[in-house]
mmCIF file of C-alpha atoms in Angstrom:
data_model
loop_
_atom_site.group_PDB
_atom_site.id
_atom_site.type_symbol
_atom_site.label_atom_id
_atom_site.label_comp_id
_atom_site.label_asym_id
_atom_site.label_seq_id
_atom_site.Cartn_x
_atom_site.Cartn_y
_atom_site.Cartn_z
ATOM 1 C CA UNK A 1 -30.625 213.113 172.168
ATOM 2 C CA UNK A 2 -26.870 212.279 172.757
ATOM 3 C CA UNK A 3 -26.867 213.016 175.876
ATOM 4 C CA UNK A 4 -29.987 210.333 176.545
ATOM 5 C CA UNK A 5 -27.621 207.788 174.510
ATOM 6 C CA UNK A 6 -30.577 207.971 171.591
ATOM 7 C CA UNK A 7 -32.957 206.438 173.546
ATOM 8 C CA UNK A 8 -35.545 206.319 171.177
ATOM 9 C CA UNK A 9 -37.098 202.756 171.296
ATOM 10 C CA UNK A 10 -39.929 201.838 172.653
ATOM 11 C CA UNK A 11 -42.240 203.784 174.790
ATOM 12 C CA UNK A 12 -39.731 203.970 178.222
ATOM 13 C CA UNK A 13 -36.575 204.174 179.732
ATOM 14 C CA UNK A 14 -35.574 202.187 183.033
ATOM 15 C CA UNK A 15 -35.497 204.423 185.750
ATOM 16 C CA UNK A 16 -33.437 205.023 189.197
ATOM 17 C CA UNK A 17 -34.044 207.264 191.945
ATOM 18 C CA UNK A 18 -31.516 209.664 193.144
ATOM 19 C CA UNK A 19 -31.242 212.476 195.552
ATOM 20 C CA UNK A 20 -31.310 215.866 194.530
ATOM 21 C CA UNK A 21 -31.948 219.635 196.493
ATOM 22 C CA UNK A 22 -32.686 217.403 199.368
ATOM 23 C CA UNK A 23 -35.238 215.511 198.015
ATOM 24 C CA UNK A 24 -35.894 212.508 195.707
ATOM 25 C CA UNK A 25 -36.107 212.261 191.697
ATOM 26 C CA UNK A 26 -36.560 209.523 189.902
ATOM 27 C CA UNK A 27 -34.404 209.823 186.583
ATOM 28 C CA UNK A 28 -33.702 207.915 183.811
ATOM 29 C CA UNK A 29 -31.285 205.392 182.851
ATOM 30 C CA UNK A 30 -29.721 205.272 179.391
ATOM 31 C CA UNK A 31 -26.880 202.689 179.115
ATOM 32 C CA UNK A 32 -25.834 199.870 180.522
ATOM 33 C CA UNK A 33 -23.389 201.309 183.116
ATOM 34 C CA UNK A 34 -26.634 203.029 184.701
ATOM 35 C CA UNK A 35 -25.840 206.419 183.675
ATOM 36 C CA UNK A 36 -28.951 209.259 183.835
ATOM 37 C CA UNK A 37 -26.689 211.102 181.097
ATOM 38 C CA UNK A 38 -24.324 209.701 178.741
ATOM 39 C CA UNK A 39 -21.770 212.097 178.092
ATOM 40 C CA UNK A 40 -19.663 209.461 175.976
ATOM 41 C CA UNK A 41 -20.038 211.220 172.820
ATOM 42 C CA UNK A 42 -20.030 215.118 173.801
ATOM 43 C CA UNK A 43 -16.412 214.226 175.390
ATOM 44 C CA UNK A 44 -15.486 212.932 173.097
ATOM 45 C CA UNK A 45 -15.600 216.023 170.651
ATOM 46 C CA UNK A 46 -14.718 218.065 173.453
ATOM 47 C CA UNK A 47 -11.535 215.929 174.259
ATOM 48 C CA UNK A 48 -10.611 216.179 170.557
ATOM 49 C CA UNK A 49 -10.717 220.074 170.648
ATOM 50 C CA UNK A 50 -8.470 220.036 173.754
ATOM 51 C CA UNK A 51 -5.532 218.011 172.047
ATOM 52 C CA UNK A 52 -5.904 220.692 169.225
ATOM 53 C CA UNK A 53 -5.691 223.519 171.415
ATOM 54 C CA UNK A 54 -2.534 222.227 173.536
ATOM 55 C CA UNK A 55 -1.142 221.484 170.299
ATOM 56 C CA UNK A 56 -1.629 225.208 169.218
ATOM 57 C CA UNK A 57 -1.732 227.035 171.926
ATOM 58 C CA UNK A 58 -1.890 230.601 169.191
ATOM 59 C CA UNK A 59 -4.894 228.967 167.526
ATOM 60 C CA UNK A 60 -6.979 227.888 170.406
ATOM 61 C CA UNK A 61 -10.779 226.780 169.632
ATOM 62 C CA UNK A 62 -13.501 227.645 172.226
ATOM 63 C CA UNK A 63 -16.606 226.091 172.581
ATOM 64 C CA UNK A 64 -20.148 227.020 172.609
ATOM 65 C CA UNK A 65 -22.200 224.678 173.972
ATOM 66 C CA UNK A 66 -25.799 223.567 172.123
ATOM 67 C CA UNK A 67 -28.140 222.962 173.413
ATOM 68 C CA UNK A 68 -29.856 222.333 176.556
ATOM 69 C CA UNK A 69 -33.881 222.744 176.078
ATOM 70 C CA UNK A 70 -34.777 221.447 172.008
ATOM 71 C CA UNK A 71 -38.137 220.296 171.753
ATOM 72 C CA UNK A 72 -37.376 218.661 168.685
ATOM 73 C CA UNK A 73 -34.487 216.480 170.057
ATOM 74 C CA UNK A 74 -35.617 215.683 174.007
ATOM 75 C CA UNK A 75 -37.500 212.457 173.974
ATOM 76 C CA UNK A 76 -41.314 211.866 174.616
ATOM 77 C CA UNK A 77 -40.786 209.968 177.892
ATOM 78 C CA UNK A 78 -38.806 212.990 179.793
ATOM 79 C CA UNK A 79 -42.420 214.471 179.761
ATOM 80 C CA UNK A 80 -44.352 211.462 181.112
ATOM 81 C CA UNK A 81 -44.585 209.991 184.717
ATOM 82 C CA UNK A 82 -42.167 207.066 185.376
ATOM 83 C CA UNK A 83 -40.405 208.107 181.916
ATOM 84 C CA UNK A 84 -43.237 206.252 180.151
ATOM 85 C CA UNK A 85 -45.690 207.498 176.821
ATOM 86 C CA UNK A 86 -47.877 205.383 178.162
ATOM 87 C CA UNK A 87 -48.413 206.895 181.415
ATOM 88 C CA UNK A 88 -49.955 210.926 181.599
ATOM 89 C CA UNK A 89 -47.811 213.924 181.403
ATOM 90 C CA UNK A 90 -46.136 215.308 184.970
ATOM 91 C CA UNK A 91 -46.871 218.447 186.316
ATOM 92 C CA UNK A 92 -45.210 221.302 186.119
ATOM 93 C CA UNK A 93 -43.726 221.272 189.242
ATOM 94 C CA UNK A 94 -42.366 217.555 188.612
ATOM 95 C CA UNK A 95 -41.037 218.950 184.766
ATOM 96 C CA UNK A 96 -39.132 222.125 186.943
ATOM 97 C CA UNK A 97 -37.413 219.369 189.205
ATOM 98 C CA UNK A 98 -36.364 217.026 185.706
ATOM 99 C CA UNK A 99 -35.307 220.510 184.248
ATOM 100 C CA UNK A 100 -32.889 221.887 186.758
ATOM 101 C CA UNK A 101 -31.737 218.438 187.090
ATOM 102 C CA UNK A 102 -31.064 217.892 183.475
ATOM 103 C CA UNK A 103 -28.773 221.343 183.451
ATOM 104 C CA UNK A 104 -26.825 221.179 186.653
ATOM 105 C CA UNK A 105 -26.267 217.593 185.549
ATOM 106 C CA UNK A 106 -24.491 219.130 182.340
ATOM 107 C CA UNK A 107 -22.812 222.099 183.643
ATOM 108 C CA UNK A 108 -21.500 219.482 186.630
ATOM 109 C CA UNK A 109 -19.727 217.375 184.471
ATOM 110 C CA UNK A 110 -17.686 220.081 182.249
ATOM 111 C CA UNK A 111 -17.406 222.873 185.242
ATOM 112 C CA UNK A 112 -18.050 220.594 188.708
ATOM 113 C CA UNK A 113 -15.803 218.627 190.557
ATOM 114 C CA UNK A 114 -16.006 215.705 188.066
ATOM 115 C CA UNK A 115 -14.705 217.633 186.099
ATOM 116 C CA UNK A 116 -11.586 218.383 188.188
ATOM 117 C CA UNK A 117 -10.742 221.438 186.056
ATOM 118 C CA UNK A 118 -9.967 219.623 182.560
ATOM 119 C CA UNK A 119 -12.519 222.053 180.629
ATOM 120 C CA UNK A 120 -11.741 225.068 182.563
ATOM 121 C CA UNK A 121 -11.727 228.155 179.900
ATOM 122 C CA UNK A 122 -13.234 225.504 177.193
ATOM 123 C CA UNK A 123 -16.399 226.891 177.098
ATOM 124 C CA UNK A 124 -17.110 230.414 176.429
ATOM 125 C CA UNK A 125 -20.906 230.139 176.583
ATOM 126 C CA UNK A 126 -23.691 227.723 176.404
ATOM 127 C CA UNK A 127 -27.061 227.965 174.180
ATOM 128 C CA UNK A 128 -30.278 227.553 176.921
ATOM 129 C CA UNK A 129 -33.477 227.244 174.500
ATOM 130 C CA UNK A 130 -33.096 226.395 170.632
ATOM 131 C CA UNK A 131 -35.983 226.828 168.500
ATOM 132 C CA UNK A 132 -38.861 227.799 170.731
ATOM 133 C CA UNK A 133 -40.414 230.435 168.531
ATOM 134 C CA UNK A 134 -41.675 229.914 164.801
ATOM 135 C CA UNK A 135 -42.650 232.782 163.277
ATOM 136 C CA UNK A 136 -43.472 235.681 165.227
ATOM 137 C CA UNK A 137 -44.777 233.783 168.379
ATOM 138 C CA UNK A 138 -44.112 230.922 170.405
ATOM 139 C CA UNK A 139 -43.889 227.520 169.494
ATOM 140 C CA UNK A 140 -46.991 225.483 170.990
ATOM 141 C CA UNK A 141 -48.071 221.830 171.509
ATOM 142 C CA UNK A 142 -50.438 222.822 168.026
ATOM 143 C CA UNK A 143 -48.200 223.755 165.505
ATOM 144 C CA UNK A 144 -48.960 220.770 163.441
ATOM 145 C CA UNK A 145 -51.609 218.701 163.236
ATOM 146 C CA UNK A 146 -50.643 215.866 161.285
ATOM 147 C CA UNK A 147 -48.094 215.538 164.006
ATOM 148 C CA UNK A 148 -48.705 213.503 166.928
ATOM 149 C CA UNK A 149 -46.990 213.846 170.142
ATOM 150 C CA UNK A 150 -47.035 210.573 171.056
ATOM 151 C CA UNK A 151 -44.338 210.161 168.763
ATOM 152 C CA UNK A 152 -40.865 209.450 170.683
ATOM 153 C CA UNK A 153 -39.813 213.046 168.936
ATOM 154 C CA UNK A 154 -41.316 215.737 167.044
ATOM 155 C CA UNK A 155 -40.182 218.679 164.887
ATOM 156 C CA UNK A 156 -43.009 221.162 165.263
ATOM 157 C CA UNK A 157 -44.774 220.249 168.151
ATOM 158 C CA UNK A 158 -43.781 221.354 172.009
ATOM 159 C CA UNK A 159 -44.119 219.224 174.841
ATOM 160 C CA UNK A 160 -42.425 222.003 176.532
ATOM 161 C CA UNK A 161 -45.389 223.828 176.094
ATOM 162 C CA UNK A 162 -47.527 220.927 176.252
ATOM 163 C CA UNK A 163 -46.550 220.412 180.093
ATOM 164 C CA UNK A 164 -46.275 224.241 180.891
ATOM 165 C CA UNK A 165 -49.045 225.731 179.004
ATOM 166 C CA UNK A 166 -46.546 229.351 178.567
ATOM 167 C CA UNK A 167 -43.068 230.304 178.022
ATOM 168 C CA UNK A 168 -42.616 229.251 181.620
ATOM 169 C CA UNK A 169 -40.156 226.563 180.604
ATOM 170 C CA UNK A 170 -38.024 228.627 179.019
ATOM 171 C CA UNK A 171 -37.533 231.857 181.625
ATOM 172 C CA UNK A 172 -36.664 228.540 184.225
ATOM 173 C CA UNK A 173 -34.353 226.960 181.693
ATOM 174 C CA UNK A 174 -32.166 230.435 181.910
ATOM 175 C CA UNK A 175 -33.071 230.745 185.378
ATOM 176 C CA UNK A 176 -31.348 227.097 186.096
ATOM 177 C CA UNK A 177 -28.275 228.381 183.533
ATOM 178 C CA UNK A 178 -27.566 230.907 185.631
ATOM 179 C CA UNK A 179 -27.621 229.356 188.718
ATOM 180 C CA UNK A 180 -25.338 226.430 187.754
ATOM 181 C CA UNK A 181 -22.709 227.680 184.734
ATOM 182 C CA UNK A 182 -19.375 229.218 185.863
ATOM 183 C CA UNK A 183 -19.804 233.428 186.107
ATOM 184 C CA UNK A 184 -17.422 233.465 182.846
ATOM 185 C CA UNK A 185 -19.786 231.433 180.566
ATOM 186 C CA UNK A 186 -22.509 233.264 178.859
ATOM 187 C CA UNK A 187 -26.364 231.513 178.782
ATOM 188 C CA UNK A 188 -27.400 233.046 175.523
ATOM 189 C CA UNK A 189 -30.449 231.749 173.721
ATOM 190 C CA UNK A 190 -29.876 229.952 170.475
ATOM 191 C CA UNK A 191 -32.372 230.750 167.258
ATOM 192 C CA UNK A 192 -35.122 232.837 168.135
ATOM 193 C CA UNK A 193 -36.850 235.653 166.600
ATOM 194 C CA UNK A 194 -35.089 238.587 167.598
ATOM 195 C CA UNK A 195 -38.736 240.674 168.413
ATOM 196 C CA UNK A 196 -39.572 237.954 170.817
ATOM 197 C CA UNK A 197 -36.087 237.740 172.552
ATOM 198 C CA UNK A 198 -36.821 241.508 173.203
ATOM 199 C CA UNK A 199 -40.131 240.419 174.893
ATOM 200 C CA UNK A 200 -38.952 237.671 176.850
ATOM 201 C CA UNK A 201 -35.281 239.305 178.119
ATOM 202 C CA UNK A 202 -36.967 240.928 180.809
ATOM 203 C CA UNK A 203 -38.866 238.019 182.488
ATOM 204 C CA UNK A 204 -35.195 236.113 182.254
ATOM 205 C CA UNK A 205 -33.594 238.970 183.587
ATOM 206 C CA UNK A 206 -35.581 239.855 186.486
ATOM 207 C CA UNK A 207 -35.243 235.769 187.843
ATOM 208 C CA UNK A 208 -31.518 235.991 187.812
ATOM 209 C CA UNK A 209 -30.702 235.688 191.684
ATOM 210 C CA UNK A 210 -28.452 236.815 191.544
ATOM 211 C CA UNK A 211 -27.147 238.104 187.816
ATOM 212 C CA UNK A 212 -24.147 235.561 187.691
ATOM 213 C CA UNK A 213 -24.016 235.347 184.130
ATOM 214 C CA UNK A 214 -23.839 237.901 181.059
ATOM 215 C CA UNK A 215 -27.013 237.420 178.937
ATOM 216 C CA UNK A 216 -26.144 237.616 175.202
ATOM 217 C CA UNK A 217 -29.220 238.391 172.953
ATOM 218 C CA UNK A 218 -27.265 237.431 169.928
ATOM 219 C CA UNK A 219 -28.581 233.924 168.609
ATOM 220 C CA UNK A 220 -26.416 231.531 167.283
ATOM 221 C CA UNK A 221 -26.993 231.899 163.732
ATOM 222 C CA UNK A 222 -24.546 235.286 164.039
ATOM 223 C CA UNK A 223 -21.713 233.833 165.509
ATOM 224 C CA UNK A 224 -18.590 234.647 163.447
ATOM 225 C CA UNK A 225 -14.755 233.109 163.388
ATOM 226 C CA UNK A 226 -11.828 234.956 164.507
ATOM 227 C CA UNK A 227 -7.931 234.255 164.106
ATOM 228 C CA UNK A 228 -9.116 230.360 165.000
ATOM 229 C CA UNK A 229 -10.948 231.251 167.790
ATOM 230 C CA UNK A 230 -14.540 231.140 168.148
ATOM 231 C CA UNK A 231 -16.066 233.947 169.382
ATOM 232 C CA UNK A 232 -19.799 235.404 168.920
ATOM 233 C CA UNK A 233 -19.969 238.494 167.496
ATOM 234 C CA UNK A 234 -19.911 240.280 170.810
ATOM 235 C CA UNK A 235 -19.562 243.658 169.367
ATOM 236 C CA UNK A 236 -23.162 242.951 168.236
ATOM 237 C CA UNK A 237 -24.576 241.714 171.597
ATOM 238 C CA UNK A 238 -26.529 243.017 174.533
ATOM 239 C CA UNK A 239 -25.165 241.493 177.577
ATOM 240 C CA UNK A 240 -26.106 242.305 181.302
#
């Protein structure tokens, strides 16, 4: 949501075409400087964190990033051809290419060149996929029927899974983590029912190529606080 500068009037979003892997995208545009991603508000939290921890340098805060694939809070138009409602959904090879755009876009601008080193040790791990079970099974394009997803956003209802039709989605989203985060910051997924982590961790961990990353199975609802630094409960998780 933040990060498309709350886009959410209208059916659209201008668009722009870029060059990525090689090959063209068309992405969106969501502000008037022409910015895909507006990253305004993120740094700005992030900035404020900083000046606390060179202020305190004994009581540093570390991040953990959240989130990067939230059915609830991506807009109807990333789905759509031309980033329209109006127009029909893109395949899934088009929603891959939006996908690993979207997250080496992020993980560019706090661990690329851009970033020129200013967040370097900020971050100690980033959430992939928040909220793509209910229950004891996966969240689907069906959850709700009084809820349509032609609306700009929806709670229960997955376009995700609209688009992809399986968990697909989310074994690429960690699959993309990996290949673009910095080997010291953990992909971990964010709240999911433990039983179905269990089933999915070994579909995420056999596309790691190769395993940059530590996987933590620990969702975020278990992280703790310690001595002003904020850690997650690692003496709980399962990394590889």
């Amino acid at each position: 949501d933040a990060l498309f500068n709350y886009q959410i009037d209208g059916n659209s979003v201008p668009t722009k075409t870029i060059t990525f892997e090689g090959e063209e995208l068309q992405v969106p545009v969501v502000n008037d400087a022409g910015d895909s991603l507006d990253f305004s508000r993120a740094d700005a939290m992030a900035d404020k964190i900083l000046e606390w921890n060179n202020a305190h340098p004994d009581q540093k805060i570390r991040i953990r990033g959240h989130v990067l694939v939230w059915h609830s809070q991506t807009q109807e138009w990333f789905f759509h051809e031309n980033y329209d409602i109006t127009k029909p959904y893109v395949n899934k090879e088009t929603m891959n290419r939006r996908l690993e755009w979207f997250i080496s876009s992020v993980f560019n601008h706090y661990f690329g060149e851009a970033a020129n080193g200013k967040y370097d040790g900020l971050f100690y791990g980033w959430d992939v996929v928040n909220e793509a079970v209910i229950g004891n099974t996966y969240r689907t394009d069906k959850v709700s029927a009084a809820e349509s997803l032609s609306e700009i956003r929806h709670g229960n209802n997955s376009s995700w899974w609209h688009v992809y039709e399986s968990n697909e989605f989310i074994i690429n989203a960690f699959k993309y983590a990996n290949k673009y985060a910095p080997a010291n910051v953990e992909v971990l997924p964010s709240v999911m029912n433990v039983s179905l982590i269990l089933i999915l961790f070994p579909n995420i961990f056999f596309t790691y190529e190769p395993h940059q990353n530590p996987i933590s199975l620990l969702p975020t609802s278990c992280c703790f606080g310690d001595a002003g630094t904020l850690q997650c409960g690692r003496f709980l998780s399962s990394t590889v």
